[in-house]
Amino acid sequence: MENVDQVLNVIETAGWFAPVLFVLFHLIRPFVFVPVLAVCLLGGYIFGPVYGAAYSYVGLMSVSISFYILIGAFPKIRANLSRLKNKVLKGREDVNVMQLLILRVMPFMHFHVLSFYVMESSVSFKEYVEKSAIINLSPAIIYTAFGGLIHELHFVGVLVLASFLLLLFFFARSKNGSIPLQDFMDGRHGP
């Protein structure tokens, strides 16, 4: 976490170069195991919701494109992602773009598993980029908006918001199990 604080400090003091450093931070994020949520929140905190969302979107698109290019060079990672994708999506091959848009903002969904699904379901690089351009909008806008909100709140407001989110998380969990992804995707999660 100390490294993230150092990166944050460098970005905040970089002036006009800060957006470039922020996009580069998006690119190194997967290698230092920082979640997409955290980076987009930082974008909203540092740059505000509008510029933060724009810079996060550029960063997420850069990650998506570099993922597509690099995944071919690492067959072992490709095989691992394929197994993980099959485990998460349970062989379901008809997830549409709107469903991917929703899945992209779920913090427990691995960014690259969804990117891998989009890559495998696309017939060309162009189609992959087009789908990625749509599904990367949701985290860039939603997560960054929360980062901007946190920046505008007083410390007490941040504590209240964090407490509310923790309570929501606690009450939203299921004591009897979980909803299978296929049932969620089909809308069969009601009583």
PDB file of C-alpha atoms in Angstrom:
ATOM      1  CA  MET A   1       0.000   0.000   0.000  1.00  0.00           C
ATOM      2  CA  GLU A   2       2.980   2.258   0.552  1.00  0.00           C
ATOM      3  CA  ASN A   3       3.797   2.004  -3.169  1.00  0.00           C
ATOM      4  CA  VAL A   4       0.262   3.115  -4.047  1.00  0.00           C
ATOM      5  CA  ASP A   5       0.654   6.115  -1.737  1.00  0.00           C
ATOM      6  CA  GLN A   6       3.914   7.015  -3.478  1.00  0.00           C
ATOM      7  CA  VAL A   7       2.285   6.713  -6.913  1.00  0.00           C
ATOM      8  CA  LEU A   8      -0.641   8.837  -5.710  1.00  0.00           C
ATOM      9  CA  ASN A   9       1.757  11.507  -4.421  1.00  0.00           C
ATOM     10  CA  VAL A  10       3.677  11.574  -7.729  1.00  0.00           C
ATOM     11  CA  ILE A  11       0.444  11.871  -9.740  1.00  0.00           C
ATOM     12  CA  GLU A  12      -0.916  14.659  -7.537  1.00  0.00           C
ATOM     13  CA  THR A  13       2.279  16.722  -7.906  1.00  0.00           C
ATOM     14  CA  ALA A  14       2.879  16.056 -11.616  1.00  0.00           C
ATOM     15  CA  GLY A  15       0.849  19.004 -12.904  1.00  0.00           C
ATOM     16  CA  TRP A  16      -0.102  18.739 -16.574  1.00  0.00           C
ATOM     17  CA  PHE A  17       1.698  15.365 -16.818  1.00  0.00           C
ATOM     18  CA  ALA A  18      -0.569  13.836 -14.147  1.00  0.00           C
ATOM     19  CA  PRO A  19      -3.127  12.359 -16.594  1.00  0.00           C
ATOM     20  CA  VAL A  20      -0.356  10.546 -18.465  1.00  0.00           C
ATOM     21  CA  LEU A  21       1.013   9.119 -15.213  1.00  0.00           C
ATOM     22  CA  PHE A  22      -2.499   8.099 -14.190  1.00  0.00           C
ATOM     23  CA  VAL A  23      -3.065   6.206 -17.459  1.00  0.00           C
ATOM     24  CA  LEU A  24       0.340   4.538 -17.025  1.00  0.00           C
ATOM     25  CA  PHE A  25      -0.692   3.563 -13.491  1.00  0.00           C
ATOM     26  CA  HIS A  26      -3.721   1.832 -15.040  1.00  0.00           C
ATOM     27  CA  LEU A  27      -1.327  -0.110 -17.260  1.00  0.00           C
ATOM     28  CA  ILE A  28       0.891  -1.298 -14.401  1.00  0.00           C
ATOM     29  CA  ARG A  29      -2.072  -1.932 -12.080  1.00  0.00           C
ATOM     30  CA  PRO A  30      -2.457  -5.624 -13.015  1.00  0.00           C
ATOM     31  CA  PHE A  31       1.217  -6.304 -12.254  1.00  0.00           C
ATOM     32  CA  VAL A  32       1.081  -4.758  -8.775  1.00  0.00           C
ATOM     33  CA  PHE A  33      -2.302  -6.350  -7.960  1.00  0.00           C
ATOM     34  CA  VAL A  34      -4.225  -3.132  -7.429  1.00  0.00           C
ATOM     35  CA  PRO A  35      -7.955  -3.530  -8.147  1.00  0.00           C
ATOM     36  CA  VAL A  36      -9.606  -1.542 -10.942  1.00  0.00           C
ATOM     37  CA  LEU A  37     -12.019  -0.150  -8.364  1.00  0.00           C
ATOM     38  CA  ALA A  38      -9.195   1.427  -6.352  1.00  0.00           C
ATOM     39  CA  VAL A  39      -7.535   3.065  -9.361  1.00  0.00           C
ATOM     40  CA  CYS A  40     -10.808   4.503 -10.675  1.00  0.00           C
ATOM     41  CA  LEU A  41     -11.681   5.775  -7.180  1.00  0.00           C
ATOM     42  CA  LEU A  42      -8.288   7.489  -7.097  1.00  0.00           C
ATOM     43  CA  GLY A  43      -9.042   9.041 -10.473  1.00  0.00           C
ATOM     44  CA  GLY A  44     -12.246  10.563  -9.132  1.00  0.00           C
ATOM     45  CA  TYR A  45     -10.499  11.688  -5.981  1.00  0.00           C
ATOM     46  CA  ILE A  46      -7.575  13.345  -7.789  1.00  0.00           C
ATOM     47  CA  PHE A  47      -9.151  14.691 -10.977  1.00  0.00           C
ATOM     48  CA  GLY A  48     -12.839  14.924 -10.082  1.00  0.00           C
ATOM     49  CA  PRO A  49     -15.649  12.865 -11.581  1.00  0.00           C
ATOM     50  CA  VAL A  50     -15.540  14.164 -15.173  1.00  0.00           C
ATOM     51  CA  TYR A  51     -11.799  14.226 -15.882  1.00  0.00           C
ATOM     52  CA  GLY A  52     -11.227  11.216 -13.632  1.00  0.00           C
ATOM     53  CA  ALA A  53     -13.775   9.190 -15.630  1.00  0.00           C
ATOM     54  CA  ALA A  54     -12.184  10.262 -18.916  1.00  0.00           C
ATOM     55  CA  TYR A  55      -8.671   9.359 -17.753  1.00  0.00           C
ATOM     56  CA  SER A  56      -9.871   6.085 -16.223  1.00  0.00           C
ATOM     57  CA  TYR A  57     -11.623   5.219 -19.476  1.00  0.00           C
ATOM     58  CA  VAL A  58      -8.434   5.837 -21.453  1.00  0.00           C
ATOM     59  CA  GLY A  59      -6.523   3.754 -18.909  1.00  0.00           C
ATOM     60  CA  LEU A  60      -9.025   0.884 -19.003  1.00  0.00           C
ATOM     61  CA  MET A  61      -9.025   0.877 -22.808  1.00  0.00           C
ATOM     62  CA  SER A  62      -5.210   0.857 -22.777  1.00  0.00           C
ATOM     63  CA  VAL A  63      -5.260  -2.141 -20.433  1.00  0.00           C
ATOM     64  CA  SER A  64      -7.841  -3.934 -22.595  1.00  0.00           C
ATOM     65  CA  ILE A  65      -5.860  -3.396 -25.798  1.00  0.00           C
ATOM     66  CA  SER A  66      -2.528  -4.367 -24.226  1.00  0.00           C
ATOM     67  CA  PHE A  67      -4.218  -7.463 -22.741  1.00  0.00           C
ATOM     68  CA  TYR A  68      -5.378  -8.527 -26.212  1.00  0.00           C
ATOM     69  CA  ILE A  69      -1.892  -8.050 -27.621  1.00  0.00           C
ATOM     70  CA  LEU A  70      -0.017  -9.725 -24.748  1.00  0.00           C
ATOM     71  CA  ILE A  71      -2.281 -12.710 -24.094  1.00  0.00           C
ATOM     72  CA  GLY A  72      -1.032 -14.432 -27.243  1.00  0.00           C
ATOM     73  CA  ALA A  73       2.541 -14.295 -25.939  1.00  0.00           C
ATOM     74  CA  PHE A  74       1.680 -16.116 -22.703  1.00  0.00           C
ATOM     75  CA  PRO A  75      -0.066 -19.436 -23.456  1.00  0.00           C
ATOM     76  CA  LYS A  76       0.033 -20.563 -19.816  1.00  0.00           C
ATOM     77  CA  ILE A  77      -1.821 -17.417 -18.676  1.00  0.00           C
ATOM     78  CA  ARG A  78      -4.261 -17.898 -21.542  1.00  0.00           C
ATOM     79  CA  ALA A  79      -4.951 -21.477 -20.387  1.00  0.00           C
ATOM     80  CA  ASN A  80      -5.404 -20.343 -16.772  1.00  0.00           C
ATOM     81  CA  LEU A  81      -7.802 -17.581 -17.836  1.00  0.00           C
ATOM     82  CA  SER A  82      -9.737 -20.061 -19.956  1.00  0.00           C
ATOM     83  CA  ARG A  83     -10.199 -22.390 -16.978  1.00  0.00           C
ATOM     84  CA  LEU A  84     -11.155 -19.499 -14.718  1.00  0.00           C
ATOM     85  CA  LYS A  85     -13.592 -18.117 -17.307  1.00  0.00           C
ATOM     86  CA  ASN A  86     -15.248 -21.539 -17.648  1.00  0.00           C
ATOM     87  CA  LYS A  87     -15.491 -21.825 -13.878  1.00  0.00           C
ATOM     88  CA  VAL A  88     -16.995 -18.354 -13.457  1.00  0.00           C
ATOM     89  CA  LEU A  89     -19.319 -18.430 -16.459  1.00  0.00           C
ATOM     90  CA  LYS A  90     -19.964 -22.189 -16.219  1.00  0.00           C
ATOM     91  CA  GLY A  91     -19.778 -22.750 -19.958  1.00  0.00           C
ATOM     92  CA  ARG A  92     -22.288 -20.024 -20.760  1.00  0.00           C
ATOM     93  CA  GLU A  93     -21.272 -18.529 -24.071  1.00  0.00           C
ATOM     94  CA  ASP A  94     -24.137 -16.122 -24.732  1.00  0.00           C
ATOM     95  CA  VAL A  95     -23.423 -13.244 -22.350  1.00  0.00           C
ATOM     96  CA  ASN A  96     -24.450 -10.066 -24.135  1.00  0.00           C
ATOM     97  CA  VAL A  97     -22.786  -6.654 -24.003  1.00  0.00           C
ATOM     98  CA  MET A  98     -25.325  -5.211 -21.533  1.00  0.00           C
ATOM     99  CA  GLN A  99     -24.712  -8.117 -19.162  1.00  0.00           C
ATOM    100  CA  LEU A 100     -20.966  -7.595 -19.534  1.00  0.00           C
ATOM    101  CA  LEU A 101     -21.464  -3.909 -18.725  1.00  0.00           C
ATOM    102  CA  ILE A 102     -23.087  -4.925 -15.430  1.00  0.00           C
ATOM    103  CA  LEU A 103     -20.538  -7.631 -14.682  1.00  0.00           C
ATOM    104  CA  ARG A 104     -17.692  -5.165 -15.291  1.00  0.00           C
ATOM    105  CA  VAL A 105     -18.752  -3.044 -12.286  1.00  0.00           C
ATOM    106  CA  MET A 106     -19.066  -6.001  -9.916  1.00  0.00           C
ATOM    107  CA  PRO A 107     -15.947  -5.795  -7.746  1.00  0.00           C
ATOM    108  CA  PHE A 108     -15.611  -9.565  -7.432  1.00  0.00           C
ATOM    109  CA  MET A 109     -15.438 -10.103 -11.208  1.00  0.00           C
ATOM    110  CA  HIS A 110     -11.863 -10.316 -12.436  1.00  0.00           C
ATOM    111  CA  PHE A 111     -11.184  -7.639 -15.070  1.00  0.00           C
ATOM    112  CA  HIS A 112      -9.126  -9.916 -17.294  1.00  0.00           C
ATOM    113  CA  VAL A 113     -11.555 -12.841 -17.121  1.00  0.00           C
ATOM    114  CA  LEU A 114     -14.205 -10.615 -18.676  1.00  0.00           C
ATOM    115  CA  SER A 115     -11.687  -9.254 -21.167  1.00  0.00           C
ATOM    116  CA  PHE A 116     -10.778 -12.829 -22.057  1.00  0.00           C
ATOM    117  CA  TYR A 117     -14.450 -13.678 -22.581  1.00  0.00           C
ATOM    118  CA  VAL A 118     -14.844 -10.633 -24.843  1.00  0.00           C
ATOM    119  CA  MET A 119     -11.698 -11.634 -26.730  1.00  0.00           C
ATOM    120  CA  GLU A 120     -12.903 -15.199 -27.280  1.00  0.00           C
ATOM    121  CA  SER A 121     -16.396 -14.100 -28.301  1.00  0.00           C
ATOM    122  CA  SER A 122     -15.098 -11.523 -30.792  1.00  0.00           C
ATOM    123  CA  VAL A 123     -14.314 -12.438 -34.384  1.00  0.00           C
ATOM    124  CA  SER A 124     -11.723  -9.688 -34.813  1.00  0.00           C
ATOM    125  CA  PHE A 125      -9.578  -7.207 -32.939  1.00  0.00           C
ATOM    126  CA  LYS A 126     -11.922  -4.445 -34.111  1.00  0.00           C
ATOM    127  CA  GLU A 127     -14.952  -6.171 -32.577  1.00  0.00           C
ATOM    128  CA  TYR A 128     -13.013  -6.758 -29.349  1.00  0.00           C
ATOM    129  CA  VAL A 129     -12.126  -3.063 -29.135  1.00  0.00           C
ATOM    130  CA  GLU A 130     -15.732  -2.030 -29.867  1.00  0.00           C
ATOM    131  CA  LYS A 131     -17.127  -4.306 -27.132  1.00  0.00           C
ATOM    132  CA  SER A 132     -14.409  -3.228 -24.703  1.00  0.00           C
ATOM    133  CA  ALA A 133     -15.189   0.417 -25.454  1.00  0.00           C
ATOM    134  CA  ILE A 134     -18.753  -0.169 -24.294  1.00  0.00           C
ATOM    135  CA  ILE A 135     -18.137  -2.328 -21.235  1.00  0.00           C
ATOM    136  CA  ASN A 136     -15.276  -0.165 -19.929  1.00  0.00           C
ATOM    137  CA  LEU A 137     -17.634   2.792 -19.654  1.00  0.00           C
ATOM    138  CA  SER A 138     -19.387   1.442 -16.562  1.00  0.00           C
ATOM    139  CA  PRO A 139     -16.397   1.158 -14.190  1.00  0.00           C
ATOM    140  CA  ALA A 140     -14.846   4.377 -15.500  1.00  0.00           C
ATOM    141  CA  ILE A 141     -18.004   6.358 -14.764  1.00  0.00           C
ATOM    142  CA  ILE A 142     -19.400   4.632 -11.671  1.00  0.00           C
ATOM    143  CA  TYR A 143     -16.193   4.015  -9.704  1.00  0.00           C
ATOM    144  CA  THR A 144     -14.792   7.439 -10.565  1.00  0.00           C
ATOM    145  CA  ALA A 145     -18.021   9.119  -9.464  1.00  0.00           C
ATOM    146  CA  PHE A 146     -17.631   7.486  -6.056  1.00  0.00           C
ATOM    147  CA  GLY A 147     -14.030   8.713  -5.902  1.00  0.00           C
ATOM    148  CA  GLY A 148     -15.187  12.259  -6.651  1.00  0.00           C
ATOM    149  CA  LEU A 149     -17.937  11.956  -4.033  1.00  0.00           C
ATOM    150  CA  ILE A 150     -15.484  10.790  -1.397  1.00  0.00           C
ATOM    151  CA  HIS A 151     -13.227  13.753  -2.194  1.00  0.00           C
ATOM    152  CA  GLU A 152     -16.097  16.212  -1.721  1.00  0.00           C
ATOM    153  CA  LEU A 153     -17.329  14.736   1.563  1.00  0.00           C
ATOM    154  CA  HIS A 154     -16.024  15.745   4.953  1.00  0.00           C
ATOM    155  CA  PHE A 155     -14.339  13.037   7.007  1.00  0.00           C
ATOM    156  CA  VAL A 156     -17.569  12.307   8.885  1.00  0.00           C
ATOM    157  CA  GLY A 157     -19.393  11.890   5.558  1.00  0.00           C
ATOM    158  CA  VAL A 158     -16.760   9.420   4.360  1.00  0.00           C
ATOM    159  CA  LEU A 159     -17.188   7.423   7.589  1.00  0.00           C
ATOM    160  CA  VAL A 160     -20.973   7.413   7.192  1.00  0.00           C
ATOM    161  CA  LEU A 161     -20.692   6.318   3.550  1.00  0.00           C
ATOM    162  CA  ALA A 162     -18.182   3.581   4.402  1.00  0.00           C
ATOM    163  CA  SER A 163     -20.393   2.363   7.256  1.00  0.00           C
ATOM    164  CA  PHE A 164     -23.421   2.318   4.977  1.00  0.00           C
ATOM    165  CA  LEU A 165     -21.539   0.317   2.346  1.00  0.00           C
ATOM    166  CA  LEU A 166     -20.314  -2.157   4.958  1.00  0.00           C
ATOM    167  CA  LEU A 167     -23.849  -2.612   6.281  1.00  0.00           C
ATOM    168  CA  LEU A 168     -25.188  -3.000   2.763  1.00  0.00           C
ATOM    169  CA  PHE A 169     -22.524  -5.603   2.029  1.00  0.00           C
ATOM    170  CA  PHE A 170     -23.332  -7.422   5.279  1.00  0.00           C
ATOM    171  CA  PHE A 171     -27.084  -7.514   4.670  1.00  0.00           C
ATOM    172  CA  ALA A 172     -26.738  -8.337   0.978  1.00  0.00           C
ATOM    173  CA  ARG A 173     -24.793 -11.498   1.630  1.00  0.00           C
ATOM    174  CA  SER A 174     -26.681 -14.753   1.573  1.00  0.00           C
ATOM    175  CA  LYS A 175     -26.566 -17.066   4.554  1.00  0.00           C
ATOM    176  CA  ASN A 176     -27.975 -20.002   2.578  1.00  0.00           C
ATOM    177  CA  GLY A 177     -25.644 -19.914  -0.388  1.00  0.00           C
ATOM    178  CA  SER A 178     -25.304 -17.845  -3.475  1.00  0.00           C
ATOM    179  CA  ILE A 179     -27.177 -17.235  -6.674  1.00  0.00           C
ATOM    180  CA  PRO A 180     -25.668 -19.191  -9.543  1.00  0.00           C
ATOM    181  CA  LEU A 181     -24.349 -16.874 -12.231  1.00  0.00           C
ATOM    182  CA  GLN A 182     -26.555 -18.479 -14.885  1.00  0.00           C
ATOM    183  CA  ASP A 183     -29.678 -17.835 -12.783  1.00  0.00           C
ATOM    184  CA  PHE A 184     -28.557 -14.234 -12.261  1.00  0.00           C
ATOM    185  CA  MET A 185     -27.940 -13.759 -15.958  1.00  0.00           C
ATOM    186  CA  ASP A 186     -31.323 -15.283 -16.828  1.00  0.00           C
ATOM    187  CA  GLY A 187     -33.093 -13.106 -14.249  1.00  0.00           C
ATOM    188  CA  ARG A 188     -34.195 -16.148 -12.204  1.00  0.00           C
ATOM    189  CA  HIS A 189     -32.985 -14.846  -8.869  1.00  0.00           C
ATOM    190  CA  GLY A 190     -36.327 -13.780  -7.437  1.00  0.00           C
ATOM    191  CA  PRO A 191     -38.644 -15.805  -5.162  1.00  0.00           C
TER     192      PRO A 191
END
